[in-house]
Amino acid sequence: MNIQILKEFDLGLPLGNIRSLQLRIAKDEPEYILFGYSDSHNMDPWEEYIRPQTGNMHLALYGEKGQRLWHREYGPGVMPGVWFCPFIAFDLDRDGMDEIYFVHNTDDMRPFSVLNSILEKIDPRTGETMDSWYFPAENTLHESIANCYRPNLTAGYVHGEPVLVTAQGTYGDMFLQAYNSDMSKRWERKISAEEPGPRSSHHISVIDFNEDGIDEVFWGERLFSLDDGHDLFVCGKDDFQGHSDVVQMFWGPDGKKYIYTCREDKDYVGCWRVVMYDEKGNVVWRRVQSEYTAYNTNHIHTGWVATVRPDHFKMALAVKIKPQASHIPDEIYVMDAMTGEDVAFDFPVPINTCSPVDLNGDGYHEFYAKGVLYDETGKVLCRIGGSVLNLTKYFGYAGEQALVWYPGETKVRLWGDLDAVDSEYLKKRYENGYLERMTKLTGAGYNTLPTVTCSF
């Protein structure tokens, strides 16, 4: 492989946290990258994590030559964290341009204000506000901080008609509102905390799961129709009412769709923590039962499904973290994704630090871990440093690329293999357009790493 810097973007201030997404201003133009960033650290609404912000939220659009087209800086009312101010790109009004939809607070004197939340529509050509609407953030006003400050956005299509969804609530009461292209209300729904079935996840996949021309939304382990909000099926409806950190859809070797989920909370003794479902929502296999319950025990925090040798084997990872140290691994499970059986995977660094990416386009995943790119055997390909922002396709390059930022530095770099060639396997992974569409949603929640969100 010939790993090189393909693009470089200078954001002009030392980076403390950052998100990005891809968008198009016109069909006949190259894509652009929108960055949402700050010199402040990431703000998370969990009571044990939240810290005072030290810098403002910025939005800026960059082109394929690394040039900045426009820049906006918001005041201290917009707290620069993943959960306080989600943004997506979506052509809701069907004019051929991906507008930016951004949820945020407008009161600079009260950064925790919920009643001053809006949904802002931004022109990607200029960065100017095109319109704004009231955002119903008060739906979770009386919940805990960790529950209240998690607004969300997603979008998809119903027989080609665009639909935008706004949402509030992750762990308790959940509220969803869907809008047509003219912003008229299409439907709305409340899923109460007492209602059977799982809560939301931290990332939201949107795909025409049953291939009927209507997109479905994975709201945690719940799959609902974008057309009218009804549930197609609810995984774990009778035995799980908690929140999943990971809900990943992938295609198995048999060509069928599967759903891999790693669960965080709502423990009871005997609760299954790692579950694989088929395309009807039926359990295929289950692993890791809760043996006792206490605060943050049995929390499966990280997981993915990767394609490895030989013969495009599907390998699943699940990582349980220590109860009082939120990101320190306690137990690591490496499994056959189709059976749940343990598999041996010899690698020079802990596999839980790795994220899969197909750099050379051969259909098999390489791995990024703590600033280093490895091939599937563990050989070092390149030491690129930084922290991964997204792993997916950019600017029409062959293979997949790693968009990497460098905490405390001003630049973001796109790394890729100049010798990459897209195999038929990789082409099939992207042919239904799901991964490309997910790249427009990576400014909301944990919708990063779209190549991990869906594997073929």
Short mmCIF file of C-alpha atoms in Angstrom, two decimals:
data_model
loop_
_atom_site.label_atom_id
_atom_site.label_comp_id
_atom_site.label_asym_id
_atom_site.label_seq_id
_atom_site.Cartn_x
_atom_site.Cartn_y
_atom_site.Cartn_z
CA MET A 1 0.00 0.00 0.00
CA ASN A 2 1.00 3.61 -0.54
CA ILE A 3 -0.55 5.51 2.37
CA GLN A 4 -0.37 9.27 1.90
CA ILE A 5 -2.09 12.52 2.92
CA LEU A 6 -4.73 13.07 0.24
CA LYS A 7 -6.22 16.32 1.57
CA GLU A 8 -5.50 18.79 4.33
CA PHE A 9 -7.88 21.27 5.96
CA ASP A 10 -6.69 24.06 8.24
CA LEU A 11 -9.51 25.07 10.61
CA GLY A 12 -7.57 27.94 12.10
CA LEU A 13 -7.74 27.17 15.82
CA PRO A 14 -6.39 24.45 18.14
CA LEU A 15 -8.99 21.70 18.06
CA GLY A 16 -10.58 20.41 21.24
CA ASN A 17 -13.49 18.55 19.64
CA ILE A 18 -14.80 18.14 16.12
CA ARG A 19 -17.47 16.51 13.95
CA SER A 20 -17.85 16.49 10.18
CA LEU A 21 -20.15 15.46 7.37
CA GLN A 22 -20.13 15.38 3.58
CA LEU A 23 -22.59 17.32 1.42
CA ARG A 24 -23.22 18.43 -2.16
CA ILE A 25 -24.22 21.89 -3.30
CA ALA A 26 -25.11 20.62 -6.78
CA LYS A 27 -25.12 17.21 -8.46
CA ASP A 28 -22.46 18.22 -10.98
CA GLU A 29 -20.06 19.61 -8.35
CA PRO A 30 -17.54 17.75 -6.17
CA GLU A 31 -18.52 17.08 -2.59
CA TYR A 32 -17.72 19.40 0.30
CA ILE A 33 -16.93 18.77 3.96
CA LEU A 34 -18.69 20.61 6.78
CA PHE A 35 -16.81 20.78 10.07
CA GLY A 36 -18.43 21.58 13.43
CA TYR A 37 -15.65 22.23 15.92
CA SER A 38 -14.32 24.13 18.91
CA ASP A 39 -11.11 24.75 20.80
CA SER A 40 -13.12 23.62 23.83
CA HIS A 41 -13.22 19.98 24.90
CA ASN A 42 -16.31 17.94 24.06
CA MET A 43 -19.31 18.65 26.26
CA ASP A 44 -21.29 15.61 27.37
CA PRO A 45 -24.48 16.00 29.44
CA TRP A 46 -23.71 13.13 31.79
CA GLU A 47 -23.47 14.57 35.31
CA GLU A 48 -20.13 12.85 36.00
CA TYR A 49 -18.58 14.18 32.79
CA ILE A 50 -19.85 17.69 32.11
CA ARG A 51 -17.23 20.46 32.36
CA PRO A 52 -17.27 24.21 31.74
CA GLN A 53 -16.74 25.09 28.11
CA THR A 54 -13.62 27.07 27.19
CA GLY A 55 -14.41 27.98 23.58
CA ASN A 56 -17.27 28.59 21.15
CA MET A 57 -18.91 26.37 18.55
CA HIS A 58 -17.81 26.91 14.93
CA LEU A 59 -19.21 25.73 11.59
CA ALA A 60 -17.13 25.93 8.40
CA LEU A 61 -17.41 24.46 4.90
CA TYR A 62 -14.36 23.27 2.98
CA GLY A 63 -13.89 22.18 -0.63
CA GLU A 64 -11.82 19.43 -2.21
CA LYS A 65 -8.75 21.67 -2.54
CA GLY A 66 -8.74 22.36 1.18
CA GLN A 67 -10.19 25.84 0.69
CA ARG A 68 -12.60 27.35 3.21
CA LEU A 69 -15.81 28.66 1.63
CA TRP A 70 -17.34 30.18 4.75
CA HIS A 71 -17.16 30.18 8.52
CA ARG A 72 -19.57 30.92 11.37
CA GLU A 73 -18.89 31.24 15.07
CA TYR A 74 -21.74 30.85 17.55
CA GLY A 75 -21.93 32.41 21.00
CA PRO A 76 -21.55 30.70 24.40
CA GLY A 77 -25.21 29.63 24.36
CA VAL A 78 -24.29 26.87 21.89
CA MET A 79 -22.33 24.39 23.96
CA PRO A 80 -19.82 22.64 21.69
CA GLY A 81 -20.66 19.03 22.40
CA VAL A 82 -21.94 16.12 20.37
CA TRP A 83 -25.27 16.05 22.19
CA PHE A 84 -26.01 19.73 22.67
CA CYS A 85 -25.99 20.80 19.00
CA PRO A 86 -26.54 18.10 16.35
CA PHE A 87 -26.37 18.93 12.63
CA ILE A 88 -27.02 17.02 9.41
CA ALA A 89 -27.04 17.75 5.66
CA PHE A 90 -30.17 16.86 3.73
CA ASP A 91 -32.00 18.07 0.62
CA LEU A 92 -35.43 18.34 2.23
CA ASP A 93 -36.84 20.95 -0.17
CA ARG A 94 -35.73 18.95 -3.26
CA ASP A 95 -33.80 21.77 -4.93
CA GLY A 96 -30.73 19.59 -5.61
CA MET A 97 -28.71 21.10 -2.75
CA ASP A 98 -27.99 19.55 0.66
CA GLU A 99 -29.01 22.20 3.16
CA ILE A 100 -27.62 22.08 6.70
CA TYR A 101 -30.06 21.50 9.57
CA PHE A 102 -28.69 22.52 12.97
CA VAL A 103 -30.33 22.28 16.41
CA HIS A 104 -29.04 24.69 19.04
CA ASN A 105 -29.89 27.12 21.85
CA THR A 106 -30.19 30.81 20.94
CA ASP A 107 -29.75 32.33 24.41
CA ASP A 108 -26.08 33.23 24.99
CA MET A 109 -26.81 34.20 28.59
CA ARG A 110 -28.31 30.78 29.43
CA PRO A 111 -26.33 27.94 27.79
CA PHE A 112 -28.52 25.31 29.47
CA SER A 113 -31.75 26.85 28.21
CA VAL A 114 -34.10 24.33 26.58
CA LEU A 115 -36.97 26.68 25.82
CA ASN A 116 -34.77 28.72 23.46
CA SER A 117 -33.89 25.80 21.20
CA ILE A 118 -34.38 26.13 17.44
CA LEU A 119 -33.90 24.09 14.29
CA GLU A 120 -31.89 26.31 11.93
CA LYS A 121 -31.69 25.76 8.14
CA ILE A 122 -28.37 26.96 6.70
CA ASP A 123 -27.45 27.62 3.06
CA PRO A 124 -24.33 25.51 2.32
CA ARG A 125 -23.20 27.97 -0.37
CA THR A 126 -22.85 30.91 1.99
CA GLY A 127 -23.38 29.73 5.56
CA GLU A 128 -26.30 32.13 5.95
CA THR A 129 -29.52 31.24 7.75
CA MET A 130 -32.31 30.32 5.34
CA ASP A 131 -35.01 29.67 7.94
CA SER A 132 -35.54 28.55 11.52
CA TRP A 133 -38.25 26.80 13.50
CA TYR A 134 -39.06 26.14 17.13
CA PHE A 135 -37.52 22.88 18.35
CA PRO A 136 -39.62 21.03 21.01
CA ALA A 137 -36.76 20.43 23.44
CA GLU A 138 -39.10 20.98 26.39
CA ASN A 139 -40.33 17.41 25.88
CA THR A 140 -37.47 16.26 28.11
CA LEU A 141 -37.16 19.43 30.22
CA HIS A 142 -37.96 17.71 33.52
CA GLU A 143 -35.63 14.74 33.05
CA SER A 144 -32.07 14.48 34.37
CA ILE A 145 -29.29 16.42 32.66
CA ALA A 146 -28.02 13.23 31.02
CA ASN A 147 -31.46 12.61 29.49
CA CYS A 148 -32.55 16.16 28.78
CA TYR A 149 -29.71 17.48 26.64
CA ARG A 150 -29.68 14.92 23.83
CA PRO A 151 -31.66 16.34 20.90
CA ASN A 152 -31.27 14.44 17.64
CA LEU A 153 -31.85 14.63 13.90
CA THR A 154 -32.12 12.13 11.08
CA ALA A 155 -33.62 11.96 7.60
CA GLY A 156 -34.55 9.63 4.75
CA TYR A 157 -37.01 8.95 1.95
CA VAL A 158 -40.50 7.56 1.38
CA HIS A 159 -40.85 6.52 -2.27
CA GLY A 160 -38.37 9.27 -3.14
CA GLU A 161 -40.07 11.90 -0.98
CA PRO A 162 -37.65 13.40 1.61
CA VAL A 163 -38.63 13.28 5.28
CA LEU A 164 -36.84 15.01 8.16
CA VAL A 165 -37.08 13.68 11.73
CA THR A 166 -36.37 15.61 14.91
CA ALA A 167 -36.17 13.77 18.23
CA GLN A 168 -35.78 14.19 21.97
CA GLY A 169 -35.07 11.56 24.60
CA THR A 170 -32.69 8.62 24.72
CA TYR A 171 -33.14 6.70 27.95
CA GLY A 172 -36.66 7.48 29.15
CA ASP A 173 -39.59 9.10 27.38
CA MET A 174 -38.79 9.45 23.68
CA PHE A 175 -40.41 11.91 21.27
CA LEU A 176 -40.20 11.98 17.47
CA GLN A 177 -41.56 14.45 14.90
CA ALA A 178 -41.44 13.91 11.12
CA TYR A 179 -41.68 16.69 8.52
CA ASN A 180 -42.39 16.81 4.80
CA SER A 181 -40.45 18.90 2.29
CA ASP A 182 -42.53 22.01 3.11
CA MET A 183 -41.93 21.46 6.85
CA SER A 184 -45.55 20.46 7.40
CA LYS A 185 -45.91 17.85 10.15
CA ARG A 186 -46.10 14.35 8.67
CA TRP A 187 -46.44 12.48 11.96
CA GLU A 188 -45.31 12.57 15.55
CA ARG A 189 -44.92 9.94 18.18
CA LYS A 190 -44.20 9.51 21.87
CA ILE A 191 -42.68 6.31 23.21
CA SER A 192 -43.12 6.49 26.97
CA ALA A 193 -40.54 5.21 29.45
CA GLU A 194 -43.08 2.61 30.58
CA GLU A 195 -43.72 1.24 27.09
CA PRO A 196 -42.24 -2.24 26.51
CA GLY A 197 -39.17 -2.48 24.35
CA PRO A 198 -35.73 -0.86 24.11
CA ARG A 199 -34.71 2.80 24.24
CA SER A 200 -32.73 4.71 21.62
CA SER A 201 -29.10 4.16 20.65
CA HIS A 202 -26.36 6.76 20.31
CA HIS A 203 -26.31 6.36 16.53
CA ILE A 204 -29.21 6.09 14.12
CA SER A 205 -29.08 4.09 10.90
CA VAL A 206 -31.56 4.89 8.12
CA ILE A 207 -32.06 2.37 5.31
CA ASP A 208 -34.84 0.77 3.26
CA PHE A 209 -34.48 -2.36 5.37
CA ASN A 210 -37.32 -4.39 3.82
CA GLU A 211 -36.76 -2.94 0.32
CA ASP A 212 -40.29 -1.63 -0.18
CA GLY A 213 -39.29 1.89 -1.25
CA ILE A 214 -39.78 3.29 2.25
CA ASP A 215 -36.82 3.98 4.52
CA GLU A 216 -36.83 2.57 8.02
CA VAL A 217 -35.03 4.02 11.04
CA PHE A 218 -33.11 2.04 13.65
CA TRP A 219 -34.14 3.87 16.81
CA GLY A 220 -32.03 1.66 19.02
CA GLU A 221 -33.24 -1.92 18.55
CA ARG A 222 -36.60 -0.60 17.35
CA LEU A 223 -37.16 -0.41 13.57
CA PHE A 224 -39.85 2.07 12.58
CA SER A 225 -41.22 3.29 9.25
CA LEU A 226 -40.30 6.77 8.08
CA ASP A 227 -43.66 6.93 6.31
CA ASP A 228 -45.94 7.01 9.35
CA GLY A 229 -43.77 6.15 12.38
CA HIS A 230 -45.19 2.67 13.02
CA ASP A 231 -42.89 -0.14 14.22
CA LEU A 232 -41.97 -2.83 11.73
CA PHE A 233 -40.56 -4.85 14.61
CA VAL A 234 -39.01 -4.26 18.01
CA CYS A 235 -36.03 -6.42 18.95
CA GLY A 236 -36.05 -7.50 22.58
CA LYS A 237 -39.56 -6.14 23.09
CA ASP A 238 -40.47 -8.69 25.76
CA ASP A 239 -37.20 -8.86 27.69
CA PHE A 240 -35.32 -5.55 27.35
CA GLN A 241 -36.33 -1.99 28.11
CA GLY A 242 -32.88 -0.43 28.16
CA HIS A 243 -30.47 1.43 25.94
CA SER A 244 -28.03 -0.06 23.42
CA ASP A 245 -24.67 1.57 22.74
CA VAL A 246 -24.26 -0.31 19.46
CA VAL A 247 -26.89 -1.28 16.88
CA GLN A 248 -25.14 -2.28 13.66
CA MET A 249 -26.84 -3.65 10.59
CA PHE A 250 -24.75 -5.80 8.23
CA TRP A 251 -25.10 -8.32 5.44
CA GLY A 252 -24.05 -11.90 6.20
CA PRO A 253 -22.33 -14.33 3.81
CA ASP A 254 -25.78 -15.63 2.89
CA GLY A 255 -26.78 -12.18 1.57
CA LYS A 256 -29.33 -11.66 4.35
CA LYS A 257 -29.40 -8.71 6.73
CA TYR A 258 -28.51 -9.07 10.39
CA ILE A 259 -28.61 -6.72 13.38
CA TYR A 260 -25.81 -6.74 15.95
CA THR A 261 -26.45 -4.98 19.25
CA CYS A 262 -24.40 -4.28 22.38
CA ARG A 263 -26.39 -3.09 25.38
CA GLU A 264 -25.60 -0.54 28.05
CA ASP A 265 -28.20 -0.33 30.79
CA LYS A 266 -31.52 -1.43 32.37
CA ASP A 267 -29.94 -4.46 33.96
CA TYR A 268 -31.60 -7.37 35.63
CA VAL A 269 -29.98 -10.65 36.58
CA GLY A 270 -29.95 -12.82 33.48
CA CYS A 271 -30.29 -9.93 31.00
CA TRP A 272 -28.44 -10.61 27.73
CA ARG A 273 -25.88 -7.94 26.87
CA VAL A 274 -24.81 -8.92 23.29
CA VAL A 275 -27.47 -10.12 20.85
CA MET A 276 -27.62 -10.90 17.14
CA TYR A 277 -30.97 -10.70 15.32
CA ASP A 278 -32.05 -11.76 11.84
CA GLU A 279 -33.88 -9.56 9.33
CA LYS A 280 -37.22 -10.33 10.99
CA GLY A 281 -36.04 -9.31 14.45
CA ASN A 282 -35.66 -12.89 15.71
CA VAL A 283 -32.74 -13.84 17.97
CA VAL A 284 -29.92 -15.68 16.17
CA TRP A 285 -27.58 -15.92 19.16
CA ARG A 286 -26.95 -14.24 22.53
CA ARG A 287 -23.87 -13.79 24.71
CA VAL A 288 -22.91 -12.32 28.10
CA GLN A 289 -25.59 -12.40 30.78
CA SER A 290 -25.76 -10.05 33.75
CA GLU A 291 -24.77 -11.98 36.88
CA TYR A 292 -25.59 -9.15 39.27
CA THR A 293 -26.79 -5.58 38.99
CA ALA A 294 -25.41 -2.30 40.31
CA TYR A 295 -24.55 1.10 38.87
CA ASN A 296 -23.11 0.86 35.33
CA THR A 297 -22.37 -2.87 35.62
CA ASN A 298 -22.46 -5.14 32.56
CA HIS A 299 -22.10 -2.09 30.28
CA ILE A 300 -21.10 -3.24 26.77
CA HIS A 301 -19.76 0.08 25.50
CA THR A 302 -18.00 -0.72 22.20
CA GLY A 303 -18.61 -3.12 19.36
CA TRP A 304 -18.49 -3.61 15.60
CA VAL A 305 -18.63 -6.23 12.85
CA ALA A 306 -15.63 -6.38 10.52
CA THR A 307 -14.84 -8.39 7.38
CA VAL A 308 -11.58 -10.33 7.71
CA ARG A 309 -9.72 -13.16 6.01
CA PRO A 310 -10.29 -15.83 4.94
CA ASP A 311 -13.37 -15.76 2.70
CA HIS A 312 -14.84 -12.50 4.03
CA PHE A 313 -15.35 -13.92 7.50
CA LYS A 314 -17.56 -11.75 9.72
CA MET A 315 -15.89 -11.01 13.04
CA ALA A 316 -17.77 -9.29 15.88
CA LEU A 317 -16.25 -7.33 18.75
CA ALA A 318 -17.90 -6.50 22.09
CA VAL A 319 -16.19 -4.65 24.95
CA LYS A 320 -17.52 -4.49 28.51
CA ILE A 321 -16.18 -1.56 30.53
CA LYS A 322 -15.41 -1.18 34.22
CA PRO A 323 -18.37 0.17 36.23
CA GLN A 324 -16.62 3.16 37.80
CA ALA A 325 -14.18 3.94 34.96
CA SER A 326 -16.38 4.61 31.99
CA HIS A 327 -14.00 3.84 29.12
CA ILE A 328 -11.59 1.32 30.64
CA PRO A 329 -12.21 -2.18 29.22
CA ASP A 330 -13.08 -4.95 31.65
CA GLU A 331 -13.83 -7.90 29.35
CA ILE A 332 -13.28 -8.21 25.58
CA TYR A 333 -15.18 -10.65 23.36
CA VAL A 334 -14.11 -11.51 19.80
CA MET A 335 -16.69 -13.72 18.10
CA ASP A 336 -17.93 -15.27 14.89
CA ALA A 337 -20.67 -12.80 14.00
CA MET A 338 -22.87 -15.54 12.55
CA THR A 339 -22.72 -17.93 15.52
CA GLY A 340 -21.50 -15.95 18.55
CA GLU A 341 -18.69 -18.46 19.13
CA ASP A 342 -15.32 -17.20 20.35
CA VAL A 343 -12.61 -16.81 17.72
CA ALA A 344 -8.87 -16.33 18.11
CA PHE A 345 -7.56 -13.13 16.56
CA ASP A 346 -3.87 -12.53 17.12
CA PHE A 347 -3.07 -8.83 16.84
CA PRO A 348 -0.16 -6.72 18.16
CA VAL A 349 -2.42 -4.17 19.91
CA PRO A 350 -5.63 -4.72 21.88
CA ILE A 351 -8.40 -5.28 19.35
CA ASN A 352 -10.76 -3.09 21.38
CA THR A 353 -8.63 -0.07 20.38
CA CYS A 354 -9.12 -0.79 16.67
CA SER A 355 -11.62 0.54 14.12
CA PRO A 356 -12.04 -1.26 10.78
CA VAL A 357 -11.43 0.48 7.43
CA ASP A 358 -10.88 -0.95 3.94
CA LEU A 359 -7.98 1.21 2.77
CA ASN A 360 -6.95 -0.69 -0.37
CA GLY A 361 -10.48 -1.56 -1.51
CA ASP A 362 -10.00 -5.35 -1.54
CA GLY A 363 -13.12 -5.97 0.57
CA TYR A 364 -11.21 -6.85 3.74
CA HIS A 365 -10.79 -4.46 6.63
CA GLU A 366 -7.55 -3.00 7.81
CA PHE A 367 -7.50 -1.36 11.25
CA TYR A 368 -6.80 2.07 12.74
CA ALA A 369 -5.70 2.13 16.38
CA LYS A 370 -4.28 5.08 18.33
CA GLY A 371 -2.68 6.85 15.39
CA VAL A 372 -1.47 3.75 13.56
CA LEU A 373 -2.84 1.98 10.49
CA TYR A 374 -2.38 -1.82 10.48
CA ASP A 375 -3.09 -4.43 7.84
CA GLU A 376 -5.20 -7.46 8.78
CA THR A 377 -2.09 -9.37 9.95
CA GLY A 378 -1.04 -6.62 12.36
CA LYS A 379 1.74 -5.21 10.16
CA VAL A 380 2.17 -1.45 10.53
CA LEU A 381 1.19 0.31 7.32
CA CYS A 382 1.67 3.90 8.43
CA ARG A 383 1.86 5.95 11.61
CA ILE A 384 -0.53 8.80 10.89
CA GLY A 385 -1.15 10.01 14.45
CA GLY A 386 -4.22 11.88 15.58
CA SER A 387 -7.72 10.67 16.32
CA VAL A 388 -10.16 9.30 13.78
CA LEU A 389 -13.03 11.56 12.77
CA ASN A 390 -14.61 9.38 10.06
CA LEU A 391 -13.75 6.24 8.10
CA THR A 392 -15.51 6.05 4.73
CA LYS A 393 -15.17 7.07 1.07
CA TYR A 394 -14.22 10.65 0.18
CA PHE A 395 -13.97 12.62 -3.09
CA GLY A 396 -14.29 9.55 -5.34
CA TYR A 397 -11.03 7.93 -4.22
CA ALA A 398 -10.72 4.15 -4.49
CA GLY A 399 -10.82 2.24 -1.21
CA GLU A 400 -11.86 3.90 2.01
CA GLN A 401 -10.09 6.78 3.71
CA ALA A 402 -9.37 7.95 7.25
CA LEU A 403 -10.28 11.53 8.14
CA VAL A 404 -8.10 12.34 11.14
CA TRP A 405 -7.86 15.31 13.50
CA TYR A 406 -5.06 16.20 15.88
CA PRO A 407 -6.10 17.47 19.34
CA GLY A 408 -4.48 20.82 20.08
CA GLU A 409 -3.53 21.35 16.41
CA THR A 410 -5.44 23.25 13.73
CA LYS A 411 -5.35 20.78 10.83
CA VAL A 412 -7.49 17.84 9.74
CA ARG A 413 -5.96 15.39 7.28
CA LEU A 414 -7.47 12.82 4.94
CA TRP A 415 -5.28 9.71 4.64
CA GLY A 416 -5.67 7.02 2.00
CA ASP A 417 -3.97 4.43 -0.21
CA LEU A 418 -2.90 5.92 -3.56
CA ASP A 419 -2.64 2.37 -4.95
CA ALA A 420 -6.14 1.32 -3.87
CA VAL A 421 -8.47 -0.39 -6.35
CA ASP A 422 -12.14 -1.00 -5.61
CA SER A 423 -12.85 -4.73 -5.73
CA GLU A 424 -16.23 -6.08 -6.73
CA TYR A 425 -16.80 -6.87 -3.07
CA LEU A 426 -16.23 -3.26 -2.01
CA LYS A 427 -18.39 -1.96 -4.86
CA LYS A 428 -21.22 -4.18 -3.64
CA ARG A 429 -20.80 -2.79 -0.13
CA TYR A 430 -21.56 0.68 -1.47
CA GLU A 431 -23.95 -0.03 -4.35
CA ASN A 432 -27.23 0.55 -2.49
CA GLY A 433 -26.17 4.07 -1.47
CA TYR A 434 -26.63 3.51 2.25
CA LEU A 435 -23.08 4.36 3.28
CA GLU A 436 -22.96 7.46 1.09
CA ARG A 437 -26.21 8.71 2.58
CA MET A 438 -25.01 8.06 6.13
CA THR A 439 -22.04 10.40 5.53
CA LYS A 440 -24.55 13.29 5.55
CA LEU A 441 -25.73 12.33 9.05
CA THR A 442 -22.37 12.15 10.84
CA GLY A 443 -22.80 15.48 12.64
CA ALA A 444 -25.58 14.05 14.83
CA GLY A 445 -25.01 11.67 17.72
CA TYR A 446 -22.33 9.05 17.24
CA ASN A 447 -23.08 8.56 13.54
CA THR A 448 -19.38 8.52 12.79
CA LEU A 449 -17.47 5.68 11.18
CA PRO A 450 -20.19 4.80 8.67
CA THR A 451 -18.11 1.94 7.30
CA VAL A 452 -18.47 0.37 10.77
CA THR A 453 -22.15 1.20 11.01
CA CYS A 454 -22.87 -1.14 8.10
CA SER A 455 -20.70 -3.95 6.74
CA PHE A 456 -21.04 -6.22 3.74
#
